[in-house]
mmCIF file of C-alpha atoms and ligand atoms in Angstrom:
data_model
loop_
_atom_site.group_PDB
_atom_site.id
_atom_site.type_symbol
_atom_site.label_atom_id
_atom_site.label_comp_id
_atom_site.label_asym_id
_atom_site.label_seq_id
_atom_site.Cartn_x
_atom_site.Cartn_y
_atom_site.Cartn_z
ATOM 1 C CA UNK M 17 0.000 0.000 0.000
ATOM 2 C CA UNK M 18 1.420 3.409 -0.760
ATOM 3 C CA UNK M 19 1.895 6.114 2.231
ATOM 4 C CA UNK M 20 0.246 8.676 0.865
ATOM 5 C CA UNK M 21 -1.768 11.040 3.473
ATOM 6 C CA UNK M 22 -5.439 11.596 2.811
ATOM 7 C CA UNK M 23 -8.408 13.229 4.668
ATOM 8 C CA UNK M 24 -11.601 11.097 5.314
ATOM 9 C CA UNK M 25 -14.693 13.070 6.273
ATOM 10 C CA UNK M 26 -18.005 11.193 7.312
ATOM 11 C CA UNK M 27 -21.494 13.429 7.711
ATOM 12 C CA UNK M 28 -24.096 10.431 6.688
ATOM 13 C CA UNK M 29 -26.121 10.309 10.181
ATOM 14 C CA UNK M 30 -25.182 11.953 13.663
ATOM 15 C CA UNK M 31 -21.867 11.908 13.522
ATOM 16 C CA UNK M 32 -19.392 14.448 12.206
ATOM 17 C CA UNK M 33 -15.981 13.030 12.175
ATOM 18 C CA UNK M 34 -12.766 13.864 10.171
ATOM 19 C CA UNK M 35 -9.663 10.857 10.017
ATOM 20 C CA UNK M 36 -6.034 11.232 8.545
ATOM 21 C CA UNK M 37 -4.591 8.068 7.236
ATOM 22 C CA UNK M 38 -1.081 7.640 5.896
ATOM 23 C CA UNK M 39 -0.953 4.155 4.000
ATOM 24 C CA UNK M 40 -3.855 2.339 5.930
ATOM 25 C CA UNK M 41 -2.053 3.801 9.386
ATOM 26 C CA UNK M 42 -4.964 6.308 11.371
ATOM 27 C CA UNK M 43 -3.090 9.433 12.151
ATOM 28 C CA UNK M 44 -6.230 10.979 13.618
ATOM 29 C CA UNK M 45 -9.968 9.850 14.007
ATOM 30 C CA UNK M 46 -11.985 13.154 15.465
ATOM 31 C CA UNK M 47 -15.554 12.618 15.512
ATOM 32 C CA UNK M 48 -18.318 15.546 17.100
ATOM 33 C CA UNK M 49 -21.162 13.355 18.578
ATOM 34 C CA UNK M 50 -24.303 15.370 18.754
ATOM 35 C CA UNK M 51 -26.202 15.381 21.702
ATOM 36 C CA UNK M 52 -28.617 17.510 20.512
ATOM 37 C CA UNK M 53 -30.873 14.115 19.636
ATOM 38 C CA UNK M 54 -31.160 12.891 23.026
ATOM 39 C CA UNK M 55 -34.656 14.480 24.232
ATOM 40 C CA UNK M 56 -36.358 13.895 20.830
ATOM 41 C CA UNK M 57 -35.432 9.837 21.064
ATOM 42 C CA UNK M 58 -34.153 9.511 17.783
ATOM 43 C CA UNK M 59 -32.112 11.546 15.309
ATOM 44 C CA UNK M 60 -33.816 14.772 13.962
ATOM 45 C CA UNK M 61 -32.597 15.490 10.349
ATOM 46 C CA UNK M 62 -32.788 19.331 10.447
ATOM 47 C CA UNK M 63 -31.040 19.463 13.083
ATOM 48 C CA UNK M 64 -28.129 16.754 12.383
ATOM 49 C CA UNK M 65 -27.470 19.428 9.351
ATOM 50 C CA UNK M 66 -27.217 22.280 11.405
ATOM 51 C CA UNK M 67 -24.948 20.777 13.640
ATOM 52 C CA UNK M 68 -22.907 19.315 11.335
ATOM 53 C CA UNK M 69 -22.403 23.107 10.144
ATOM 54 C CA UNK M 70 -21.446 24.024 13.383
ATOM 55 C CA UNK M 71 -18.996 21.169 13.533
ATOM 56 C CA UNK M 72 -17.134 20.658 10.305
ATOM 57 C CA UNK M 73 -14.521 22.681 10.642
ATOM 58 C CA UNK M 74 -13.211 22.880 13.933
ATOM 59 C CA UNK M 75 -13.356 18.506 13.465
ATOM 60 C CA UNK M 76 -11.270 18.946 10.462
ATOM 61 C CA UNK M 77 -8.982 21.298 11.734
ATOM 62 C CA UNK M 78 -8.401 19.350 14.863
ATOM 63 C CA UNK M 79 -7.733 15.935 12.222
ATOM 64 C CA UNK M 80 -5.272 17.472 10.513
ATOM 65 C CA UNK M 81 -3.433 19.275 14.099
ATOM 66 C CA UNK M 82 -4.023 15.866 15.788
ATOM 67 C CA UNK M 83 -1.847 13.860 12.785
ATOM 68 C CA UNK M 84 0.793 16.303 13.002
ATOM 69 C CA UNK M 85 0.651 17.158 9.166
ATOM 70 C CA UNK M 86 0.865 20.356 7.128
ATOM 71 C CA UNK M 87 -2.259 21.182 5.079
ATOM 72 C CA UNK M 88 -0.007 20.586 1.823
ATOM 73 C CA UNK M 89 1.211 16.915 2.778
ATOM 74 C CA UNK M 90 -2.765 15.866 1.864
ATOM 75 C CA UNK M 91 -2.856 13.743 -1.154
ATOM 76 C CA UNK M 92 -6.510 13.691 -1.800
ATOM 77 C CA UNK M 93 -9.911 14.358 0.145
ATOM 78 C CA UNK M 94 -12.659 11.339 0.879
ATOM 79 C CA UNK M 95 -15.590 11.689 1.644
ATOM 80 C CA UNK M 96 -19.121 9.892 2.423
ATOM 81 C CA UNK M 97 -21.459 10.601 -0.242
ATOM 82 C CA UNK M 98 -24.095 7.651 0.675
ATOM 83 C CA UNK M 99 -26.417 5.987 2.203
ATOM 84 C CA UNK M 100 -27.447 8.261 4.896
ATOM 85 C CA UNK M 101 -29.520 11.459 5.516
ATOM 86 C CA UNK M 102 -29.166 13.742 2.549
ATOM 87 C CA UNK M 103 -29.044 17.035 4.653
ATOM 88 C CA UNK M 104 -25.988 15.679 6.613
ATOM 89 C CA UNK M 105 -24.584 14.040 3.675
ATOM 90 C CA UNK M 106 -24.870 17.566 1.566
ATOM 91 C CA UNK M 107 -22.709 19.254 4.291
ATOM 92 C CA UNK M 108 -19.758 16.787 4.346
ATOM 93 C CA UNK M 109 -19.920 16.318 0.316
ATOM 94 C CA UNK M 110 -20.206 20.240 -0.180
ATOM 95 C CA UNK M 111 -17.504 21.081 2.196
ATOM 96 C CA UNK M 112 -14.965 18.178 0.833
ATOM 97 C CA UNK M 113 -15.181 19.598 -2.848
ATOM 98 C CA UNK M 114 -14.436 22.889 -1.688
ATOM 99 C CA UNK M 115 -11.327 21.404 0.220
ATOM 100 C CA UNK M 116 -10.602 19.668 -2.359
ATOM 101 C CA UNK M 117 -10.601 22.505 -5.068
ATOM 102 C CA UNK M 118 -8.642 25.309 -2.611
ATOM 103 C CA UNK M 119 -6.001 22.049 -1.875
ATOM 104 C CA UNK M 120 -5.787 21.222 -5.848
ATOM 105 C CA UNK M 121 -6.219 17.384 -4.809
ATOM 106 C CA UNK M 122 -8.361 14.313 -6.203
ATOM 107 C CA UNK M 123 -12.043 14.011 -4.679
ATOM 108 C CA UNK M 124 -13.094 10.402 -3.945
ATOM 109 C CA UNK M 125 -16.378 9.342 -3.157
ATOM 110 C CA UNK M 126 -16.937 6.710 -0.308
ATOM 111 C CA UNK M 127 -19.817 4.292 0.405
ATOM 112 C CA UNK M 128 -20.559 4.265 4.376
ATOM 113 C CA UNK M 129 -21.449 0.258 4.051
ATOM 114 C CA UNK M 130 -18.212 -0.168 2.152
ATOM 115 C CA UNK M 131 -16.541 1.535 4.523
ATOM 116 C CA UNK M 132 -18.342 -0.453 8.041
ATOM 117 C CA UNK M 133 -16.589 -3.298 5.482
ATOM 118 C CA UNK M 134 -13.254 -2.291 4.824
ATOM 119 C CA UNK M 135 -12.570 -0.620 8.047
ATOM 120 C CA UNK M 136 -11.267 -4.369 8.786
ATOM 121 C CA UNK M 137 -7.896 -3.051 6.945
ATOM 122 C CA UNK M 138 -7.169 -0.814 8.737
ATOM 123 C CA UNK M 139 -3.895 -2.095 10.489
ATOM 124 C CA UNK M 140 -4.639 -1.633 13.925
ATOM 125 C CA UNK M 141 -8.431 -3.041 13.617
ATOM 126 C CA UNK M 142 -7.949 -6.193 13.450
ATOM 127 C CA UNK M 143 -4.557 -8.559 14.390
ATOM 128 C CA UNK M 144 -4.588 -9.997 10.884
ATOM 129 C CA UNK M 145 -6.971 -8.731 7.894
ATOM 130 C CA UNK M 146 -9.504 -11.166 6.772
ATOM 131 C CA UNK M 147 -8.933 -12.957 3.893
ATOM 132 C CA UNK M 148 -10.774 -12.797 0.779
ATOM 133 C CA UNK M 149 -14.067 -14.638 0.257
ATOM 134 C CA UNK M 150 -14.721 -13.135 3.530
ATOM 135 C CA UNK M 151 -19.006 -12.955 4.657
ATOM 136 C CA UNK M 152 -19.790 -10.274 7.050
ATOM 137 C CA UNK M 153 -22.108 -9.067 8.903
ATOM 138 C CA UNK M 154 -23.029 -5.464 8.635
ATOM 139 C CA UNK M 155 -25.750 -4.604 11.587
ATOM 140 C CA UNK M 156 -25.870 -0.769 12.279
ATOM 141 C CA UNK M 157 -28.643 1.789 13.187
ATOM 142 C CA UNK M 158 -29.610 1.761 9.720
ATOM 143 C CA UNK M 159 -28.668 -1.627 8.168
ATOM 144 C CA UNK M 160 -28.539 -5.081 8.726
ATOM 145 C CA UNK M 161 -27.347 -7.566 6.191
ATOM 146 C CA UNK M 162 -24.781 -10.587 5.555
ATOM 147 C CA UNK M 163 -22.230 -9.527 3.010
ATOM 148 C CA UNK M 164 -20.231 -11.857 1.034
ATOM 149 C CA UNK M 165 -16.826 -10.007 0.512
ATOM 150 C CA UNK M 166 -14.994 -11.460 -2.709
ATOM 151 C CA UNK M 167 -12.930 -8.453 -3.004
ATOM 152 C CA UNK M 168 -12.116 -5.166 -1.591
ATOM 153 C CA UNK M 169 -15.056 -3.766 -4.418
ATOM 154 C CA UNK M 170 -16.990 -6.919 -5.074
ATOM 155 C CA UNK M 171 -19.043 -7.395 -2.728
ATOM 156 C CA UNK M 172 -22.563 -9.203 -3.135
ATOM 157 C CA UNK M 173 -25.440 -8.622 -0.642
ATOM 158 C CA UNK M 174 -26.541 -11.874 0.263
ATOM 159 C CA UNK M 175 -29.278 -11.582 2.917
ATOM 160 C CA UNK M 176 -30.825 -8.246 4.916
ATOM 161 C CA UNK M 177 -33.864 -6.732 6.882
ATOM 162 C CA UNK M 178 -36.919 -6.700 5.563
ATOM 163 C CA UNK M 179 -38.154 -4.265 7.696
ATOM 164 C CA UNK M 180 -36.430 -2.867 10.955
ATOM 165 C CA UNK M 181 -32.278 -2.630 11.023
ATOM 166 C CA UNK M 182 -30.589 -4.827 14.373
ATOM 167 C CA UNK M 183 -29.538 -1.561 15.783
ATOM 168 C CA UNK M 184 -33.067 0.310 15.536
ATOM 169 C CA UNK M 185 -34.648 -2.931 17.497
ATOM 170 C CA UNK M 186 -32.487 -1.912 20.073
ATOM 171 C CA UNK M 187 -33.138 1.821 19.689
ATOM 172 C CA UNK M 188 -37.007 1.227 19.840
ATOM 173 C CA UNK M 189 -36.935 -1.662 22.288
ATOM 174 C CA UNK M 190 -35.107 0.980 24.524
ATOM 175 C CA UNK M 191 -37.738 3.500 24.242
ATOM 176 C CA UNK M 192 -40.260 1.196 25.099
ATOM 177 C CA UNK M 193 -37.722 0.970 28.398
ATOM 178 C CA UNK M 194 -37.561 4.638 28.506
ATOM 179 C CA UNK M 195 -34.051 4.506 28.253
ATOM 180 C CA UNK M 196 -32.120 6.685 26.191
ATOM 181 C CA UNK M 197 -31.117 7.526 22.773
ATOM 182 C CA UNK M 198 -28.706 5.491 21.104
ATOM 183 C CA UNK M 199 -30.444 2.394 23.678
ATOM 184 C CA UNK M 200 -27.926 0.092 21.864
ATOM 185 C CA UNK M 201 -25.213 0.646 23.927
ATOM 186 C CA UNK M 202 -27.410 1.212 27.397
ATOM 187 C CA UNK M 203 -28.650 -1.916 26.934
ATOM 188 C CA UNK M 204 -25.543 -3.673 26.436
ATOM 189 C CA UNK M 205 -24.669 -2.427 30.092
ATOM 190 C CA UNK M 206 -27.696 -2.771 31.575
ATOM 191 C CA UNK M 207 -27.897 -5.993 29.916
ATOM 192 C CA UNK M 208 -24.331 -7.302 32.065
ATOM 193 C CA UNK M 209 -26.497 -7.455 35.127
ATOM 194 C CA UNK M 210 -29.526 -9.530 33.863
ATOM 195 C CA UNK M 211 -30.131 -13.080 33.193
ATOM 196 C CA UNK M 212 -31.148 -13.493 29.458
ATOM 197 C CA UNK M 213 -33.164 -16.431 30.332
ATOM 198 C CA UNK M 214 -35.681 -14.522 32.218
ATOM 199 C CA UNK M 215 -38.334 -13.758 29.344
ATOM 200 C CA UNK M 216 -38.408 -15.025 25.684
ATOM 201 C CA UNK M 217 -40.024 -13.125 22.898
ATOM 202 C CA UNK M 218 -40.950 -14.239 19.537
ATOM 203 C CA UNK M 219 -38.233 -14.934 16.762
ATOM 204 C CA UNK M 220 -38.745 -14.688 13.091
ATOM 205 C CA UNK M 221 -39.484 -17.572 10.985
ATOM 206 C CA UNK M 222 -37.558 -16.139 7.562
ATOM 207 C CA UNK M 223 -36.446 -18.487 4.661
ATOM 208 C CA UNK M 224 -32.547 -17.902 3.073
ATOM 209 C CA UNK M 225 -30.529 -15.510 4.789
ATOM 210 C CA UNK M 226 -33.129 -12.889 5.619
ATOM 211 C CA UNK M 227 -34.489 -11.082 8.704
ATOM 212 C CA UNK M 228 -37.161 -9.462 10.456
ATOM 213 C CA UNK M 229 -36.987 -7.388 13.980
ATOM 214 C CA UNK M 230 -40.649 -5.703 13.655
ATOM 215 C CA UNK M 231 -41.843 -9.244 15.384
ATOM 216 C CA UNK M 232 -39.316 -8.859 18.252
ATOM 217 C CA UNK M 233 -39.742 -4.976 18.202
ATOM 218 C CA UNK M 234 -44.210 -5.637 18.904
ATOM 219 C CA UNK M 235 -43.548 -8.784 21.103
ATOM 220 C CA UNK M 236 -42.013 -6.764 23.296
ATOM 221 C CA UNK M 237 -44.647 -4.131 23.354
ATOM 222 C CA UNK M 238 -47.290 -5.749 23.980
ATOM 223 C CA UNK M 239 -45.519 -8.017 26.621
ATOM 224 C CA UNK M 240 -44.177 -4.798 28.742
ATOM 225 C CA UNK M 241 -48.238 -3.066 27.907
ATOM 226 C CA UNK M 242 -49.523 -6.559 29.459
ATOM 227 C CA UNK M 243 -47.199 -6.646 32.957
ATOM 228 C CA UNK M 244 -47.272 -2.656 33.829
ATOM 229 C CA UNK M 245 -50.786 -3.275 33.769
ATOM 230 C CA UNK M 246 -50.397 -5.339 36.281
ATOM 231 C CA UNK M 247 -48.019 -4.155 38.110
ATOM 232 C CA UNK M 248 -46.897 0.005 37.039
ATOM 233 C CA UNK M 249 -42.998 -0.580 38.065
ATOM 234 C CA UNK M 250 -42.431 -3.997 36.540
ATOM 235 C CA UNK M 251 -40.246 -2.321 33.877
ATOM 236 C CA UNK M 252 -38.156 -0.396 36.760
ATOM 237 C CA UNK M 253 -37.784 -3.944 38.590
ATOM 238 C CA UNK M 254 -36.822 -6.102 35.764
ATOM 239 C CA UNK M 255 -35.111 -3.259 33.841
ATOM 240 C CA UNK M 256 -31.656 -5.818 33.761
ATOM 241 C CA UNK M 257 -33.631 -9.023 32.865
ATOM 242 C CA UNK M 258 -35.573 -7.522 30.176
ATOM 243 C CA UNK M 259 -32.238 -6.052 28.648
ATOM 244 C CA UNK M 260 -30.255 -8.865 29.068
ATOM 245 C CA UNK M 261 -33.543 -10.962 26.957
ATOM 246 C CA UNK M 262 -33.998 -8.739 24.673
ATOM 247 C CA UNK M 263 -30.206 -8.608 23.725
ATOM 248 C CA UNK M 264 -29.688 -12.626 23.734
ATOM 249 C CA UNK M 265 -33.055 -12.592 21.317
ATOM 250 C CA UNK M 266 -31.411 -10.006 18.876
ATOM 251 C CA UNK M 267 -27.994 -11.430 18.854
ATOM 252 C CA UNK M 268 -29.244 -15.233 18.315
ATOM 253 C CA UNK M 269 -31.520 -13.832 15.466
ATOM 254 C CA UNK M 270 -28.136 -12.309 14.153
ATOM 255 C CA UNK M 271 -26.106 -15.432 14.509
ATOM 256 C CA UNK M 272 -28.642 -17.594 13.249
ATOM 257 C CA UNK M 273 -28.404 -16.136 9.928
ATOM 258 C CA UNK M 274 -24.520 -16.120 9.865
ATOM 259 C CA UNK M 275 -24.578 -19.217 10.725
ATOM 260 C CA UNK M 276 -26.383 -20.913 8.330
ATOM 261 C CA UNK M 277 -24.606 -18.698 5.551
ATOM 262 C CA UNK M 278 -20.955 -20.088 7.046
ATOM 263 C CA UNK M 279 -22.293 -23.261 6.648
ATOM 264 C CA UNK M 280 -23.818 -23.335 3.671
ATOM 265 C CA UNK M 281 -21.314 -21.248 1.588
ATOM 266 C CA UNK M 282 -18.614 -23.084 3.299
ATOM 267 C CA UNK M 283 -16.763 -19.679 4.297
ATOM 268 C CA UNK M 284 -14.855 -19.857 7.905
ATOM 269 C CA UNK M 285 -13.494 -16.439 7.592
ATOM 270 C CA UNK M 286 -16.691 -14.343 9.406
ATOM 271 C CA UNK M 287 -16.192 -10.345 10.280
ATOM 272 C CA UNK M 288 -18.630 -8.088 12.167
ATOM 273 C CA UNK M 289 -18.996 -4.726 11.365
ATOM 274 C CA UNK M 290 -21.167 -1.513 11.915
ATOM 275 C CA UNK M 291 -22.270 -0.085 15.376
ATOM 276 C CA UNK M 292 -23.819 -2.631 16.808
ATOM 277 C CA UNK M 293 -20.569 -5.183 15.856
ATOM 278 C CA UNK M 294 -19.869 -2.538 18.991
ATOM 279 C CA UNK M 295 -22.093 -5.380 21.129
ATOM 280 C CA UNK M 296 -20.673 -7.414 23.994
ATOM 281 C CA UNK M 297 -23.046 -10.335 23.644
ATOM 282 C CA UNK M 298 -22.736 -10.453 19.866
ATOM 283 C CA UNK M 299 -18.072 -10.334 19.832
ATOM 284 C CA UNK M 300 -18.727 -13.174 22.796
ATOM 285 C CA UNK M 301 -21.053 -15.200 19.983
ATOM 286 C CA UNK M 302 -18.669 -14.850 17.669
ATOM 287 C CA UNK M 303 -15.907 -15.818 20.048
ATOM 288 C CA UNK M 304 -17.843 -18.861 20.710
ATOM 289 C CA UNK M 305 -17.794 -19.650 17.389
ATOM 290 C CA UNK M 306 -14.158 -19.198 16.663
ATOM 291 C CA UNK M 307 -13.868 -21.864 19.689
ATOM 292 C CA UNK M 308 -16.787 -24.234 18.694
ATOM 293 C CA UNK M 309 -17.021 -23.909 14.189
ATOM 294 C CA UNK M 310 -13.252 -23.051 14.254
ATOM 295 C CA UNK M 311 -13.895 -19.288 12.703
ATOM 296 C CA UNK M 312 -11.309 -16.709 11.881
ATOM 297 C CA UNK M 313 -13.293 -14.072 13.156
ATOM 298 C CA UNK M 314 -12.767 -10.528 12.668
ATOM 299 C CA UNK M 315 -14.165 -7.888 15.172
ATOM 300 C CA UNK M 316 -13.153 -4.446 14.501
ATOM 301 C CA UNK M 317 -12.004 -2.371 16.987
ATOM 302 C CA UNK M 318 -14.442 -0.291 19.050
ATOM 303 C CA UNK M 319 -13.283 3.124 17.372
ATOM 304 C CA UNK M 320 -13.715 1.823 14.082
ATOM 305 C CA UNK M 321 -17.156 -0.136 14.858
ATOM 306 C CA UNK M 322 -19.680 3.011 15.008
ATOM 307 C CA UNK M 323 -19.821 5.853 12.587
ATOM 308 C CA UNK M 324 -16.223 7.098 11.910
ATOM 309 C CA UNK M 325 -14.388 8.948 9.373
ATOM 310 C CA UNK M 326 -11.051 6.752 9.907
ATOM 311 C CA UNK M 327 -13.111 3.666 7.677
ATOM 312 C CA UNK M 328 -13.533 6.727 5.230
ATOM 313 C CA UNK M 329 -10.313 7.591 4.710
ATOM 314 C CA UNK M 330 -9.399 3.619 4.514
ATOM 315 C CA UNK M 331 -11.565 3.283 1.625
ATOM 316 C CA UNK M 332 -10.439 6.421 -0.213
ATOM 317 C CA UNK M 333 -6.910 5.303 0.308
ATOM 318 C CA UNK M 334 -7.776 1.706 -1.094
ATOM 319 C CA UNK M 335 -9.272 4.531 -4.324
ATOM 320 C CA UNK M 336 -6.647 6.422 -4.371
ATOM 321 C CA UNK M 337 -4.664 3.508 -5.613
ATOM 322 C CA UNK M 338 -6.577 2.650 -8.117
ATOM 323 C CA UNK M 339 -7.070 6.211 -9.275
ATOM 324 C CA UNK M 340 -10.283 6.039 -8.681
ATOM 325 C CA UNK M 341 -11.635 9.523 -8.560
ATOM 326 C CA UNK M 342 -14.796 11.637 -8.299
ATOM 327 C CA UNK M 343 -15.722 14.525 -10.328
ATOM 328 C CA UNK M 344 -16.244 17.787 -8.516
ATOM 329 C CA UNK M 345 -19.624 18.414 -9.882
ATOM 330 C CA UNK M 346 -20.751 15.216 -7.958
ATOM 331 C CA UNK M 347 -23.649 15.581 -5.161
ATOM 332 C CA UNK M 348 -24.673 13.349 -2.366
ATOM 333 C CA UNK M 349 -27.235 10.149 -2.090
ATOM 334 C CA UNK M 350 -28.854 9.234 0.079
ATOM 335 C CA UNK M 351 -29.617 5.820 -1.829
ATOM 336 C CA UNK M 352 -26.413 4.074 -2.509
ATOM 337 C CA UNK M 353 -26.329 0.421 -3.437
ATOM 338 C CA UNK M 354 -23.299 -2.111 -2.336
HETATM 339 O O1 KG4 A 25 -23.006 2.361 12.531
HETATM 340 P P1 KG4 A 25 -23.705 3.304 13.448
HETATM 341 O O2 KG4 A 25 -22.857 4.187 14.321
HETATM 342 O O3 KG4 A 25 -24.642 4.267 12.657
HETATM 343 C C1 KG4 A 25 -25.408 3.883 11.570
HETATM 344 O O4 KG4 A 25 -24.842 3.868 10.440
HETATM 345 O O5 KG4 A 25 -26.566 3.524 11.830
HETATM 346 O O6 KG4 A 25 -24.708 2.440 14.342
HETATM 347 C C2 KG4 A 25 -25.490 3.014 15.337
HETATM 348 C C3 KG4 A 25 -26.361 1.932 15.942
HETATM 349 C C4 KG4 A 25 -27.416 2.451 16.925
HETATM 350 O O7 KG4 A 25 -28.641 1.841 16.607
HETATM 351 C C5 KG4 A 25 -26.895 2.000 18.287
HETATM 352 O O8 KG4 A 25 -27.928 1.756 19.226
HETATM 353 C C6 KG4 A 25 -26.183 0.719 17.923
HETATM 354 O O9 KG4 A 25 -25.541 1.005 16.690
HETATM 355 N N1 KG4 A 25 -25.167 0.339 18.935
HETATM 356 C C7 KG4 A 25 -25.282 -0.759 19.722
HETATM 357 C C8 KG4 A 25 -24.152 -0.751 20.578
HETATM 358 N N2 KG4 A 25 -23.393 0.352 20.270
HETATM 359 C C9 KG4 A 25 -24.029 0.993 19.259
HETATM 360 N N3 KG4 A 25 -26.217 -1.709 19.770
HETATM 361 C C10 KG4 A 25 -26.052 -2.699 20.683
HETATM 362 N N4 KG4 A 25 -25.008 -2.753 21.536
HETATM 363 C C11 KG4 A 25 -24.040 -1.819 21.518
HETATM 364 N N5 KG4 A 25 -23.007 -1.901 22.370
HETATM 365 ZN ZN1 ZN A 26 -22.850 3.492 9.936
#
């Protein structure tokens, strides 16, 4: 890989963050989190714009401080222009082309799920890189879906949600909780003091490599509407039960599916990826697995497992060697196929 220096800049959701990578070393990974979110449960898209406004440059700036670089040592700029919200998305894809065009340097466009992907080569992500044909699974706020890597750009979809992503199930499930917003990560924690045994909700009965977490997402529901009637504290008394449930249901879902895929394509080399790769209970399954199937697994590390630019600039870097570039006059999408 060549050491050339490039600026990765990711806007698609909540997250601004700006990474510098020199070959596929991180020089820098400074992300803004917006807090903003937290009292309306969920992300608001007018204001994740706004914010990312407010937040653009002074992340950028502190990238490029951070990594110790001049300005001028920046080979090209990368950038997320899709999936995500296309208000966020605009201000990171308008503000890249104008860095590009003051800095005189090559554009490159990134995919976010690409990136979730190939943030497993980034060298301090993983102890060894996977190995191509590769499957993994991609479960984030937004997506969920079993990914058969052949090649650092061939990659083939080969099962996914058909309705709610992994990482919204927790989101909503942890509403229902009146917990927070992200509940992914609450959960988890809570989730350390329960026993998962305690309650069992319904699974999904999909065919192939499909899911479904609407069914867990309403069993749930109307489970927690049916006990507070009962009793009005029973969520406050069970709080680490019903986490610690709820998580083992989502995560055996999860595995389930990988599972059968590993199996059935005959693939031993399994990676994680995405926020909720972020999950306690679902590394420990895949631990499991590397004991029990003999798996090479692949879980990123944590700073490289939610939204981040540093899996930006990886990807752009992987461009930039192909000389694979974008033309300034290109916009953002917030559709943006594998
Ligand atoms: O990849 P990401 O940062 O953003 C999207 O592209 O969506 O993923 C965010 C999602 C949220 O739904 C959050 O609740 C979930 O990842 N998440 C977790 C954990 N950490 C983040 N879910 C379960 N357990 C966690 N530890
Ligand atoms: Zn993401």
């Amino acid at each position: 890989m060549s050491d050339s220096i490039i600026l990765g800049i990711e806007s698609s959701c909540d997250d601004t963050s700006a990474a510098i990578i020199k070959g596929n070393c991180i020089l820098s990974n400074i992300a803004a989190n917006q807090a903003v979110h937290k009292e309306y449960g969920g992300v608001v898209p007018e204001l994740a714009s706004r914010a990312h406004q407010q937040n653009i440059i002074p992340v950028v700036e502190k990238s490029i401080t951070k990594a110790n670089i001049q300005q001028n040592a920046i080979s090209a700029i990368g950038f997320t222009r899709g999936p995500g919200l296309l208000g966020s998305l605009l201000v990171g894809t308008s503000f890249a082309k104008s860095l590009a065009m003051s800095l005189d340097v090559p554009l490159i466009e990134v995919n976010h799920l690409q990136a979730h992907i190939l943030a497993h080569f980034i060298d301090d992500a993983n102890p060894m890189p996977p190995k191509f044909p590769f499957l993994c699974l991609t479960v984030s706020g937004g997506h969920t879906m079993i990914v058969l890597v052949k090649d650092y750009f061939d990659m083939e979809i080969i099962g996914k949600t058909t309705d709610d992503a992994a990482g919204e199930a927790f989101d909503k499930i942890g509403k229902i909780f009146d917990l927070d917003y992200p509940a992914g990560p609450i959960i988890d924690k809570l989730a350390k003091e329960g026993n998962p045994d305690a309650f069992t909700f319904n699974k999904p009965k999909l065919e192939n490599y499909d899911y479904s977490f609407s069914g867990i997402k309403t069993s749930v529901l109307y489970f927690i509407q049916k006990e507070v009637k009962k009793n009005p504290d029973f969520i406050k008394e069970n709080l680490n039960d019903l986490c610690a449930s709820v998580q083992k249901s989502i995560i055996e879902i999860l595995m389930n599916k990988l599972e059968k895929a590993a199996k059935e394509l005959d693939i031993k080399e399994v990676a994680i990826a995405g926020g909720v790769s972020a999950n306690s209970a679902l590394r420990q399954a895949m631990q499991d697995n590397h004991e029990k199937l003999g798996w090479n697994i692949y879980i990123p590390k944590f700073e490289y497992t939610t939204d981040n630019a540093a899996m930006i600039a990886m990807v752009a870097q992987l461009k930039f060697e192909r000389g694979e570039f974008t033309d300034l006059r290109t916009t953002a999408t917030a559709k943006y196929d594998l």
